[in-house]
Amino acid sequence: MEEALLDIQDLVIHYEKRNGAVRAVEGLNLRLKRGETLGFVGETGAGKTTTALGIMRLLPVPPGRVVSGKILFNGENLLDKGEEEMRSIRGGKIAMIFQDPMTSLNPVITIDEQIAEMIALHSGLSHRDSISRALEMLELVGIRRERAGDYPHQFSGGMKQRVVIAIALACSPELLIADEPTTALDVTIQAQVLGLMKDLRRQFSTSLLLVTHDLGIVAESCDDTAIMYAGRIVEYAPTAELFGNPLHPYTRGLFNSIPKITGGKGDLMTIPGLTPDPSNLPPGCPFHPRCGLAVPECSSGIRAPLEAGEGHYSACPVTLGGRR
Amino acid sequence: MTDTDALLDVRNIKKIFDTKQGPLHAIDDVSFTIKKGETLGLVGESGCGKSTLGRVLIRLVEATDGSAWFGGKDIFSLNGAQMKQMRKRMQIVFQDPYSSLNPRLNIADLIAEPLIVHKVCSSASDMKSRVMKLMDMVGLARRLHNAFPHELDGGRRQRIGVARALALDPEFIVLDEPVSALDVCIQAQILNLLSALKREANYTYLFISHNMSVVKHVSDRIAVMYLGKIVELADYESIFDEPAHPYTQALLSAIPIPQPGARKDRILLEGEVPSPIDLPPGCRFSPRCSRREDICELEQPELAEFKPGHSVACHVFARGGRYQGTYAPQDQIK
Ligand SMILES: Nc1ncnc2c1ncn2[C@@H]1O[C@H](COP(=O)(O)OP(=O)(O)O)[C@@H](O)[C@H]1O
Ligand SMILES: Nc1ncnc2c1ncn2[C@@H]1O[C@H](COP(=O)(O)OP(=O)(O)O)[C@@H](O)[C@H]1O
Ligand SMILES: [Mg+2]
Ligand SMILES: [Mg+2]
């Protein structure tokens, strides 16, 4: 098998609290091939941001702690790297975009200086050359030169997210992690920003891990899709395959619960119950208490995802083979 | 005179906020009606005036100009006591159930609050039984009656918001982004609840949302707002099948469709929504419109019906009836 750019193996991340551990990520396996876009989908609290912060080594420690597992990037385990080395990887080979652009922007520095600073840090270019590269980046994301000396608060939400994209891509990272990059934006602005990310990703041959809860975005922009539930990947497949032939009962439930623009007006299908509390996960398959197809074996033991077809993995043995 | 069919008849409403930067035109000359038992969806991007309109209609915010007739009464002319009576018939559910609920009250107290304010219970036991009945109606387990909002998930908190709105047995409910803060599985539960309640009690809804798929699912008719104005109004099928306004078309084409390969092309709008303080003189959408003509920058288009039940405010459409190559989202779905 071709070496993946990012290969996460059996990752376990907990937040340790006085009254017990929050098991945010519980044995997660995920591969991102070079040059591809992987959609990473799940509801609030599934553990998406924790995983992303884990890759970046930006978890709040304590209470966060990587309990076990490996995060291989170009074959090297990021969890073995020293802080010094991580600092040069962050913003260099791996960049991250957050939902709130102000997480990444400094309110008291003009945007051209912010981008130039990042470029100088990773490339060793002079200040002057870094500034001119910064202006080129701003142009690429559709921000006119006249505005380069403005401060972040002088920009709208959509424009700020463009600036963040310019910063993230300034050093041509191999991997870009975008955590709900358009969730706070209006739909027409979201379309602009996603279009921009698509173009630039090609231009810079950057691989993308796109965290989102919007299945529409995944369908339109991701090669592969991973569905996360209660700290685990429950299903993983090429996007068209996943949407055409969803296997895991949670994936099916998720797809059925969204109103479709082409759909009728009848009641939506719902999944009974709530997502489990990660400090008190049920034994066995974390979805079994809500699952209409559960059999007694589902409440004990965790099974590794099974290959259902070419590149299509599902953690549910009951629906495997499409029999149910 | 009012439209006899209409439960709510809104005419030429304006709302101007005075701000440090100058007058802000949040709603500018908006008129529409809602029939009894109907759901009108109100869509548009953030800041276009949806919440302000919802609040003006139940007088949480006073209109600058215009009138609103509810069941034949001019509600903006009612005095405080009359409005308090009227408020029993008109209720609102807010987006963020958490910030709109008093954190120190438990579920039973929160649901009882409107009953107490309006003194509708004959006794403590009457109140208790009404609260329990409301909890049943919105699908909150009775055992949760003494739980506090922070102990509950977003879906249950929104059920409390709905129960409070239903407490006084209203006719009309403004639902202001009632599912926008919720995950899709919980969203589906709340949408089903709202339609079930409507089937049973024939409520009339103004359903505000920025999510077009959700609005299509719940609405009979849909009004599309842009910068304080309604730019298009039609039954839900026409809005999606034959959107007439260039903004509606762009909005529809921007929705990501959860079906790989479904979308063929997309209308990308230039730039962003201008400020409601510094408005363009003609059509408010003209600076971003690819079909703009000279007149669009000079004169504001009126919302006019071009076929029964379908109105649009667009000079170019009015002149030609149709644009070249009208876009309909159905064409784009294989
Ligand atoms: N700093 C923290 N301390 C304790 N628990 C946390 C912390 N950050 C996240 N969590 C918990 O970890 C779980 C996963 O959260 P997160 O990774 O943010 O999920 P997602 O991004 O999928 O919504 C949630 O239950 C969340 O409450
Ligand atoms: N109390 C207020 N004072 C000043 N401006 C306001 C106030 N409330 C709303 N606005 C402004 O009115 C416009 C419409 O806001 P709103 O009705 O909340 O829009 P929406 O609900 O469509 O997002 C926005 O520009 C907003 O900033
Ligand atoms: Mg998150
Ligand atoms: Mg609003």
XYZ file of C-alpha atoms and ligand atoms in Angstrom:
714
model
C 0.000 0.000 0.000
C 1.226 3.475 -0.846
C 2.491 5.324 2.197
C -0.160 7.740 3.420
C 0.739 11.347 4.123
C -1.049 11.092 7.437
C -1.654 7.774 9.138
C -3.255 7.839 12.563
C -3.163 4.517 14.403
C -5.191 3.575 17.478
C -5.132 7.093 18.831
C -6.547 7.562 22.320
C -6.883 11.046 23.792
C -8.451 11.757 27.165
C -9.182 14.898 29.131
C -8.451 14.097 32.720
C -10.884 15.660 35.134
C -11.261 15.284 38.870
C -14.356 13.153 38.434
C -12.851 10.885 35.760
C -11.572 10.828 32.204
C -13.428 12.354 29.252
C -12.690 9.774 26.558
C -12.738 12.200 23.640
C -10.833 10.008 21.170
C -11.014 6.226 21.689
C -8.890 4.170 19.317
C -9.092 6.262 16.185
C -7.638 5.073 12.866
C -7.484 7.425 9.911
C -5.430 7.653 6.709
C -5.080 10.589 4.395
C -3.460 9.949 1.030
C -1.105 12.480 -0.459
C -2.864 15.126 -2.534
C -6.340 14.124 -1.387
C -9.095 15.723 0.631
C -10.514 13.749 3.517
C -13.819 14.819 5.026
C -14.026 14.248 8.751
C -17.667 14.303 9.842
C -19.398 13.964 13.173
C -21.786 15.691 15.539
C -20.774 18.064 18.314
C -18.595 16.310 20.859
C -17.610 13.412 18.569
C -13.923 14.309 19.068
C -13.081 16.002 15.750
C -11.368 19.080 17.171
C -9.530 16.993 19.755
C -8.132 14.822 16.955
C -7.094 17.885 14.942
C -5.408 19.497 17.954
C -3.732 16.170 18.696
C -2.165 16.108 15.211
C -0.959 19.690 15.654
C 0.254 18.869 19.186
C -1.806 21.806 20.406
C -3.942 19.976 22.964
C -4.395 21.824 26.225
C -2.171 19.769 28.574
C -3.468 19.230 31.237
C -6.297 18.217 31.140
C -5.666 16.774 27.650
C -3.406 13.725 27.319
C -2.510 11.455 24.445
C -2.887 8.101 26.150
C -1.679 5.885 23.316
C -1.407 5.528 19.563
C 0.644 6.957 16.747
C 0.265 9.910 14.420
C 2.498 9.169 11.434
C 3.185 12.095 9.136
C 5.362 11.111 6.170
C 6.085 7.958 8.147
C 7.377 9.793 11.236
C 5.476 9.759 14.518
C 4.596 13.338 15.417
C 4.075 12.245 19.011
C 7.833 11.581 19.287
C 8.835 15.065 18.146
C 10.224 17.667 20.508
C 8.423 20.991 20.948
C 11.163 22.783 18.994
C 10.715 20.567 15.953
C 6.913 20.758 16.199
C 7.094 24.519 16.114
C 8.816 24.412 12.760
C 6.380 21.810 11.418
C 3.362 23.858 12.496
C 2.706 26.530 9.912
C 5.408 24.968 7.752
C 4.544 21.413 6.676
C 1.243 21.305 8.534
C -1.082 24.287 8.837
C -4.424 24.613 10.560
C -7.494 26.785 10.053
C -10.045 27.158 12.856
C -13.753 27.955 12.747
C -13.181 31.334 14.362
C -10.573 33.177 12.296
C -9.607 35.285 15.317
C -8.078 32.131 16.856
C -5.306 32.497 14.298
C -5.118 36.284 13.914
C -3.383 38.778 16.155
C -5.723 41.743 16.614
C -2.919 44.304 17.022
C -0.766 43.432 13.998
C -1.605 44.433 10.423
C -2.374 41.496 8.182
C 0.566 41.925 5.787
C 2.936 41.795 8.779
C 1.211 38.695 10.167
C 1.594 36.784 6.932
C 5.161 38.026 6.420
C 6.102 36.942 9.936
C 4.931 33.405 9.229
C 6.814 33.337 5.926
C 10.037 34.695 7.443
C 9.882 32.165 10.280
C 9.621 29.175 7.966
C 11.544 30.246 4.894
C 14.279 32.519 6.186
C 13.380 35.168 3.593
C 14.210 38.776 4.433
C 11.476 41.023 5.828
C 11.131 42.796 2.501
C 10.818 39.599 0.493
C 8.417 38.165 3.052
C 6.203 41.221 2.740
C 6.103 41.005 -1.009
C 5.286 37.294 -0.799
C 2.547 38.188 1.729
C 1.035 40.630 -0.752
C 1.037 37.940 -3.428
C -0.753 35.576 -1.053
C -3.369 38.213 -0.249
C -3.962 38.776 -3.930
C -4.450 35.037 -4.384
C -7.204 34.986 -1.780
C -8.846 38.022 -3.359
C -7.783 40.767 -0.969
C -6.633 43.939 -2.659
C -3.181 45.356 -1.899
C -4.648 48.568 -0.517
C -6.079 46.582 2.372
C -2.880 44.760 3.284
C -2.006 47.305 5.984
C -5.392 46.951 7.729
C -6.000 45.282 11.076
C -8.145 42.120 11.371
C -11.126 43.937 12.922
C -11.446 46.034 9.762
C -12.458 42.922 7.834
C -15.739 40.985 7.661
C -15.897 37.340 8.786
C -15.475 36.041 5.243
C -12.486 38.305 4.572
C -10.824 37.306 7.853
C -11.155 33.658 6.908
C -9.488 34.494 3.562
C -6.597 36.080 5.442
C -6.308 32.956 7.575
C -6.213 30.834 4.417
C -3.457 33.074 3.041
C -1.449 32.567 6.232
C -2.069 28.820 6.251
C -0.967 28.351 2.655
C 1.883 30.898 2.683
C 4.493 28.210 3.287
C 2.924 25.654 0.896
C 2.134 23.119 3.634
C 1.861 19.440 2.729
C -1.126 19.079 5.023
C -3.836 21.583 5.813
C -6.241 20.835 8.647
C -9.384 22.937 8.408
C -11.696 22.669 11.436
C -15.182 23.834 10.409
C -13.629 26.656 8.342
C -16.945 27.938 6.986
C -19.398 27.088 9.757
C -19.567 30.704 10.928
C -20.030 32.086 7.409
C -23.123 32.740 5.325
C -23.797 30.280 2.549
C -22.816 32.553 -0.361
C -19.575 33.483 1.428
C -19.025 29.839 2.316
C -19.256 28.997 -1.388
C -16.586 31.617 -2.131
C -14.255 30.367 0.604
C -14.648 26.681 -0.294
C -14.057 27.468 -3.966
C -10.937 29.382 -3.027
C -9.627 26.557 -0.855
C -10.184 24.082 -3.666
C -8.256 26.182 -6.215
C -5.371 26.938 -3.896
C -5.086 23.398 -2.637
C -4.479 22.254 -6.206
C -2.039 25.059 -6.874
C 0.009 24.294 -3.757
C -0.578 20.507 -3.930
C -1.684 20.498 -0.334
C -3.606 17.584 1.186
C -6.625 18.575 3.211
C -8.260 17.194 6.311
C -11.623 18.967 6.298
C -13.511 18.783 9.569
C -17.187 19.566 9.176
C -20.662 18.571 10.276
C -22.139 19.516 6.883
C -22.679 16.471 4.662
C -23.273 18.748 1.677
C -19.767 20.188 1.957
C -18.301 16.715 2.216
C -20.207 15.469 -0.825
C -18.989 18.403 -2.867
C -15.374 18.674 -1.817
C -13.928 15.475 -0.372
C -12.369 12.438 -2.061
C -12.791 10.258 1.013
C -15.041 10.615 4.030
C -14.704 9.387 7.600
C -17.716 9.378 9.937
C -16.862 9.821 13.602
C -19.048 8.829 16.515
C -18.111 8.936 20.206
C -14.365 9.170 19.612
C -14.138 6.515 16.893
C -14.331 6.293 13.140
C -17.407 4.177 12.507
C -17.230 4.284 8.723
C -14.672 5.331 6.144
C -14.930 5.183 2.359
C -14.473 7.051 -0.893
C -17.128 9.779 -0.720
C -19.315 8.595 -3.611
C -19.258 5.049 -2.218
C -20.130 6.226 1.290
C -23.103 8.279 0.133
C -24.259 5.625 -2.335
C -23.881 2.668 -0.013
C -23.755 3.739 3.632
C -23.297 0.700 5.841
C -23.013 1.730 9.454
C -26.410 2.276 11.117
C -25.170 5.604 12.506
C -24.131 6.826 9.055
C -27.515 5.802 7.688
C -29.307 7.561 10.535
C -27.274 10.716 9.999
C -28.027 10.779 6.263
C -31.739 10.201 6.859
C -32.098 12.962 9.404
C -31.164 15.844 7.091
C -33.932 17.578 5.154
C -33.074 17.223 1.457
C -33.601 20.041 -0.958
C -35.131 17.509 -3.339
C -37.013 15.735 -0.572
C -40.652 15.734 0.443
C -42.353 17.239 3.435
C -42.996 14.138 5.507
C -41.463 13.578 8.908
C -37.693 13.222 8.953
C -36.230 9.988 10.183
C -34.582 10.350 13.545
C -32.131 8.370 15.643
C -33.637 7.710 19.065
C -31.738 8.940 22.131
C -28.647 11.092 22.404
C -24.937 10.797 21.698
C -23.244 9.166 24.711
C -21.437 11.148 27.368
C -17.715 10.598 26.644
C -16.964 10.297 30.340
C -19.410 7.412 30.536
C -19.274 5.460 27.275
C -21.392 2.316 26.957
C -19.510 -0.996 26.663
C -19.121 -2.514 23.206
C -20.178 -0.551 20.168
C -20.829 3.020 21.386
C -23.844 3.261 19.087
C -25.599 0.068 20.160
C -27.975 1.651 22.728
C -29.516 3.747 19.915
C -29.300 1.169 17.159
C -32.360 -0.569 15.734
C -30.223 -3.374 14.329
C -28.257 -4.172 17.487
C -27.782 -7.816 18.439
C -26.615 -9.037 21.883
C -22.946 -9.206 20.796
C -22.976 -5.451 20.089
C -22.879 -4.652 23.795
C -19.519 -6.319 24.367
C -16.082 -5.948 22.854
C -14.946 -3.442 20.265
C -14.314 -4.630 16.741
C -11.770 -3.084 14.447
C -13.303 -1.560 11.307
C -13.938 -4.273 8.725
C -13.335 -3.901 5.027
C -16.673 -4.061 3.258
C -15.372 -3.355 -0.215
C -12.534 -1.567 -1.973
C -11.436 1.090 0.525
C -14.783 0.956 2.344
C -14.501 0.231 6.063
C -17.308 -0.049 8.586
C -17.206 -0.852 12.278
C -20.552 -2.646 12.179
C -20.445 -6.415 11.553
C -24.246 -6.621 11.513
C -24.722 -4.585 8.347
C -21.568 -5.784 6.634
C -22.069 -7.127 3.147
C -25.143 -4.935 2.774
C -27.441 -7.748 3.944
C -29.422 -5.402 6.220
C -59.450 47.293 5.554
C -57.518 44.103 5.870
C -57.092 41.024 3.756
C -59.905 38.830 5.063
C -58.045 35.554 4.551
C -55.000 36.667 6.436
C -54.353 36.060 10.114
C -51.448 38.455 9.892
C -51.311 41.328 7.424
C -48.062 43.286 7.449
C -47.892 46.571 5.593
C -44.924 48.732 4.722
C -42.993 48.029 7.869
C -39.799 49.966 8.437
C -37.336 49.705 11.249
C -34.470 52.144 11.524
C -31.986 51.787 14.374
C -30.087 54.904 15.386
C -26.444 53.971 15.618
C -23.250 55.945 16.155
C -22.437 55.573 12.480
C -25.881 56.861 11.469
C -29.360 55.477 10.797
C -29.339 51.732 10.118
C -32.145 50.522 7.858
C -32.779 47.060 9.283
C -36.198 46.645 7.622
C -37.278 48.777 4.737
C -40.850 48.743 3.511
C -41.759 45.120 4.022
C -45.302 43.868 3.335
C -46.743 40.355 3.345
C -49.603 38.306 4.737
C -49.786 34.974 6.491
C -52.937 32.892 6.385
C -54.249 31.003 9.368
C -52.523 27.648 9.650
C -49.849 28.608 7.164
C -46.068 28.505 7.629
C -44.194 31.366 6.038
C -40.467 30.743 5.794
C -38.192 33.769 6.001
C -34.682 33.230 4.618
C -31.670 35.417 4.045
C -28.110 35.825 5.226
C -27.092 37.125 8.625
C -27.849 40.778 9.217
C -30.571 41.027 6.543
C -33.215 41.820 9.169
C -34.979 38.500 9.823
C -34.853 38.615 13.624
C -35.730 42.291 13.713
C -38.800 41.597 11.591
C -39.878 38.723 13.843
C -39.453 40.872 16.932
C -41.265 43.843 15.425
C -44.281 41.664 14.662
C -44.776 40.741 18.299
C -43.627 44.171 19.468
C -40.473 43.154 21.261
C -39.038 45.897 19.051
C -41.129 48.908 17.988
C -41.448 49.536 14.247
C -40.399 52.926 12.897
C -43.234 52.930 10.395
C -45.944 50.697 8.925
C -48.709 48.586 10.384
C -49.393 44.979 11.254
C -52.936 43.624 11.491
C -53.449 40.469 13.486
C -56.910 38.911 13.422
C -58.213 42.269 12.168
C -56.565 44.344 14.940
C -53.852 46.912 14.316
C -51.303 45.644 16.820
C -48.944 48.598 16.664
C -51.725 50.839 17.984
C -52.500 48.688 21.044
C -51.675 50.075 24.487
C -49.683 48.132 27.075
C -52.623 46.273 28.619
C -54.146 45.425 25.254
C -50.773 44.240 23.983
C -50.348 42.011 27.006
C -53.628 40.312 26.078
C -52.509 40.071 22.474
C -49.214 38.493 23.491
C -51.058 35.364 24.582
C -51.938 34.866 20.953
C -48.483 35.659 19.545
C -45.343 33.952 20.798
C -41.691 33.560 19.885
C -39.083 30.790 20.115
C -35.455 31.921 19.987
C -32.412 30.354 18.371
C -30.252 29.831 21.356
C -32.351 28.075 23.949
C -29.586 28.425 26.493
C -29.169 32.170 26.586
C -32.923 32.741 26.451
C -33.666 30.678 29.585
C -33.133 31.822 33.162
C -30.437 29.423 34.446
C -31.759 29.542 38.009
C -35.186 28.152 37.169
C -35.894 24.455 36.701
C -37.936 23.093 33.798
C -41.284 23.205 35.576
C -40.716 26.810 36.712
C -39.569 27.879 33.260
C -42.676 26.466 31.638
C -44.909 27.867 34.406
C -43.467 31.374 34.042
C -45.739 32.575 31.203
C -48.738 30.986 32.995
C -47.913 32.988 36.123
C -47.249 36.250 34.277
C -50.603 36.012 32.537
C -52.423 34.650 35.615
C -54.178 31.900 33.719
C -54.131 29.161 36.370
C -56.959 28.737 38.846
C -54.866 26.867 41.418
C -51.462 25.356 42.100
C -52.694 21.959 41.028
C -54.146 23.420 37.829
C -50.745 24.934 37.101
C -48.947 21.692 37.795
C -51.205 19.733 35.496
C -50.835 22.327 32.726
C -47.041 22.203 33.034
C -47.049 18.413 32.858
C -49.334 18.483 29.846
C -47.019 20.927 28.093
C -44.027 18.715 28.874
C -45.873 15.796 27.292
C -46.736 17.871 24.239
C -43.121 18.779 23.503
C -41.739 15.375 24.405
C -39.952 16.230 27.661
C -40.043 13.318 30.123
C -41.976 14.296 33.267
C -39.152 13.041 35.480
C -37.051 15.980 34.199
C -39.393 18.571 35.718
C -36.880 19.692 38.333
C -33.786 19.602 36.105
C -32.013 22.859 35.232
C -31.273 24.027 31.689
C -27.501 23.507 32.035
C -28.096 19.840 32.803
C -29.832 19.296 29.483
C -28.715 18.925 25.882
C -29.537 21.587 23.273
C -32.503 19.674 21.891
C -34.220 19.407 25.284
C -33.526 23.073 25.989
C -35.196 23.952 22.709
C -38.168 21.803 23.753
C -38.470 24.012 26.852
C -38.478 27.083 24.584
C -41.269 25.540 22.522
C -43.266 24.570 25.645
C -43.035 28.131 26.965
C -44.297 29.488 23.659
C -47.207 27.021 23.674
C -48.141 27.637 27.321
C -50.704 30.333 26.583
C -52.219 28.470 23.658
C -51.190 30.990 20.991
C -52.325 31.135 17.379
C -49.162 32.549 15.871
C -45.550 31.640 16.675
C -42.388 33.315 15.433
C -39.692 30.633 15.263
C -36.377 32.503 15.037
C -33.725 30.006 13.880
C -35.164 27.358 16.219
C -32.843 24.588 15.005
C -29.752 26.501 13.906
C -27.764 25.701 17.039
C -28.597 22.003 16.949
C -26.875 18.977 15.436
C -28.743 17.413 12.515
C -30.145 14.461 14.471
C -31.604 16.751 17.138
C -32.669 19.217 14.469
C -34.744 16.464 12.846
C -36.458 15.715 16.170
C -37.388 19.379 16.730
C -38.595 19.857 13.133
C -40.804 16.782 13.509
C -42.128 18.130 16.796
C -42.995 21.493 15.247
C -44.870 19.873 12.368
C -46.716 17.471 14.670
C -47.832 20.369 16.899
C -49.022 22.240 13.874
C -51.004 19.297 12.560
C -52.739 19.003 15.930
C -53.393 22.647 16.764
C -53.270 24.421 13.393
C -50.673 26.949 14.540
C -49.513 29.666 12.188
C -45.718 29.941 11.979
C -43.231 32.517 10.799
C -40.193 30.261 10.428
C -36.937 32.216 10.271
C -33.784 30.448 9.132
C -30.686 30.881 7.046
C -30.826 27.202 6.074
C -32.689 26.825 2.777
C -33.164 23.059 3.041
C -34.760 23.409 6.468
C -36.990 26.246 5.305
C -38.130 24.294 2.275
C -38.970 21.344 4.473
C -41.247 23.300 6.815
C -42.727 26.150 4.759
C -45.825 26.598 2.658
C -44.548 29.868 1.245
C -41.077 31.412 1.420
C -39.949 35.047 1.565
C -36.333 35.775 0.620
C -34.830 38.818 2.321
C -31.799 40.834 1.319
C -30.643 43.884 3.266
C -33.960 44.713 4.898
C -36.162 44.037 1.873
C -38.143 41.074 0.637
C -36.785 40.393 -2.838
C -38.911 37.369 -3.653
C -42.015 35.701 -2.253
C -43.693 32.541 -3.518
C -44.901 29.083 -2.557
C -42.024 26.832 -1.562
C -41.989 24.863 -4.788
C -41.833 27.903 -7.044
C -38.984 29.427 -5.048
C -36.923 26.302 -5.663
C -38.184 25.373 -9.144
C -38.311 28.805 -10.734
C -36.397 31.286 -8.606
C -36.813 34.669 -10.271
C -34.524 37.013 -8.360
C -30.783 36.779 -9.099
C -30.120 36.754 -5.365
C -32.483 33.829 -4.773
C -30.777 31.998 -7.615
C -27.331 32.613 -6.148
C -28.481 31.640 -2.676
C -29.928 28.363 -3.936
C -26.895 27.575 -5.995
C -24.597 28.120 -3.008
C -26.201 25.360 -0.928
C -23.932 22.338 -0.720
C -25.963 19.302 -1.814
C -25.330 16.081 0.128
C -25.199 13.967 -3.007
C -21.768 13.567 -4.637
C -21.664 14.794 -8.219
C -25.089 16.426 -8.031
C -23.959 19.999 -8.425
C -22.814 20.946 -11.889
C -22.058 24.617 -11.555
C -22.474 27.396 -9.098
C -23.217 31.106 -9.263
C -20.484 32.715 -7.207
C -21.442 36.152 -5.945
C -18.843 38.881 -6.019
C -18.027 40.665 -2.782
C -20.115 40.735 0.355
C -23.342 42.243 1.657
C -22.975 46.041 1.975
C -23.624 47.771 5.295
C -27.257 48.638 6.094
C -25.996 52.083 7.124
C -24.401 52.961 3.830
C -26.889 51.558 1.349
C -26.557 51.596 -2.418
C -29.127 54.015 -3.911
C -30.930 51.678 -6.330
C -31.531 47.967 -5.931
C -29.725 46.810 -2.815
C -28.432 43.763 -4.547
C -27.158 45.645 -7.604
C -23.485 45.957 -6.513
C -23.203 42.140 -6.476
C -25.557 41.360 -9.336
C -24.224 39.998 -12.622
C -27.394 41.044 -14.478
C -27.233 44.659 -13.327
C -28.380 47.348 -15.769
C -28.237 51.140 -15.454
C -31.702 51.473 -13.925
C -30.743 49.043 -11.126
C -28.264 51.532 -9.717
C -30.762 54.381 -9.795
C -34.170 53.120 -8.736
C -35.344 50.663 -6.136
C -37.418 47.884 -7.670
C -40.856 47.207 -6.160
C -41.932 43.744 -5.076
C -44.538 42.877 -7.717
C -46.539 39.776 -8.543
C -45.632 38.437 -11.979
C -47.874 35.413 -11.795
C -50.422 34.363 -9.190
C -48.701 33.947 -5.853
C -45.160 34.659 -7.081
C -43.669 38.120 -6.486
C -40.213 39.457 -7.226
C -38.448 42.804 -6.859
C -36.138 43.029 -9.872
C -36.040 45.581 -12.708
C -34.414 43.211 -15.155
C -36.889 40.450 -14.506
C -39.834 42.851 -14.683
C -38.714 44.126 -18.052
C -37.967 40.828 -19.718
C -40.218 38.551 -17.745
C -37.359 36.109 -17.841
C -33.593 36.208 -17.992
C -31.548 34.429 -20.551
C -30.761 30.966 -19.316
C -32.738 31.082 -16.100
C -31.161 28.878 -13.550
C -33.216 26.344 -11.655
C -31.583 24.068 -9.120
C -33.484 21.078 -10.468
C -31.513 21.407 -13.700
C -28.407 20.895 -11.677
C -29.355 17.702 -9.986
C -28.693 14.687 -12.143
N -10.456 21.126 27.445
C -11.359 20.150 27.622
N -11.605 19.641 28.859
C -12.500 18.651 29.036
N -13.232 18.098 28.063
C -13.051 18.560 26.818
C -12.116 19.602 26.532
N -12.157 19.860 25.204
C -13.075 19.006 24.680
N -13.612 18.229 25.654
C -14.630 17.173 25.486
O -14.140 16.213 24.586
C -15.181 15.726 23.741
C -14.793 15.925 22.296
O -14.765 17.323 22.015
P -14.313 17.933 20.616
O -13.059 17.285 20.185
O -14.316 19.407 20.766
O -15.510 17.466 19.669
P -15.995 18.032 18.257
O -14.929 18.924 17.689
O -16.237 16.800 17.443
O -17.278 18.760 18.532
C -16.437 16.492 24.143
O -17.176 15.702 25.023
C -15.892 17.709 24.845
O -16.804 18.170 25.818
N -30.779 46.840 18.662
C -30.105 47.118 17.542
N -29.405 48.265 17.399
C -28.740 48.561 16.270
N -28.695 47.755 15.196
C -29.357 46.585 15.265
C -30.089 46.197 16.439
N -30.642 44.988 16.208
C -30.262 44.628 14.965
N -29.492 45.589 14.391
C -28.940 45.585 13.031
O -30.014 45.384 12.142
C -29.622 44.552 11.055
C -30.539 43.355 11.002
O -30.247 42.507 12.115
P -31.049 41.164 12.416
O -32.504 41.439 12.337
O -30.526 40.590 13.664
O -30.628 40.262 11.165
P -30.748 38.666 10.965
O -31.646 38.122 12.022
O -31.273 38.535 9.585
O -29.358 38.148 11.071
C -28.168 44.207 11.292
O -27.365 45.096 10.558
C -28.001 44.420 12.769
O -26.658 44.765 13.072
Mg -15.097 20.964 17.065
Mg -31.257 36.555 13.440
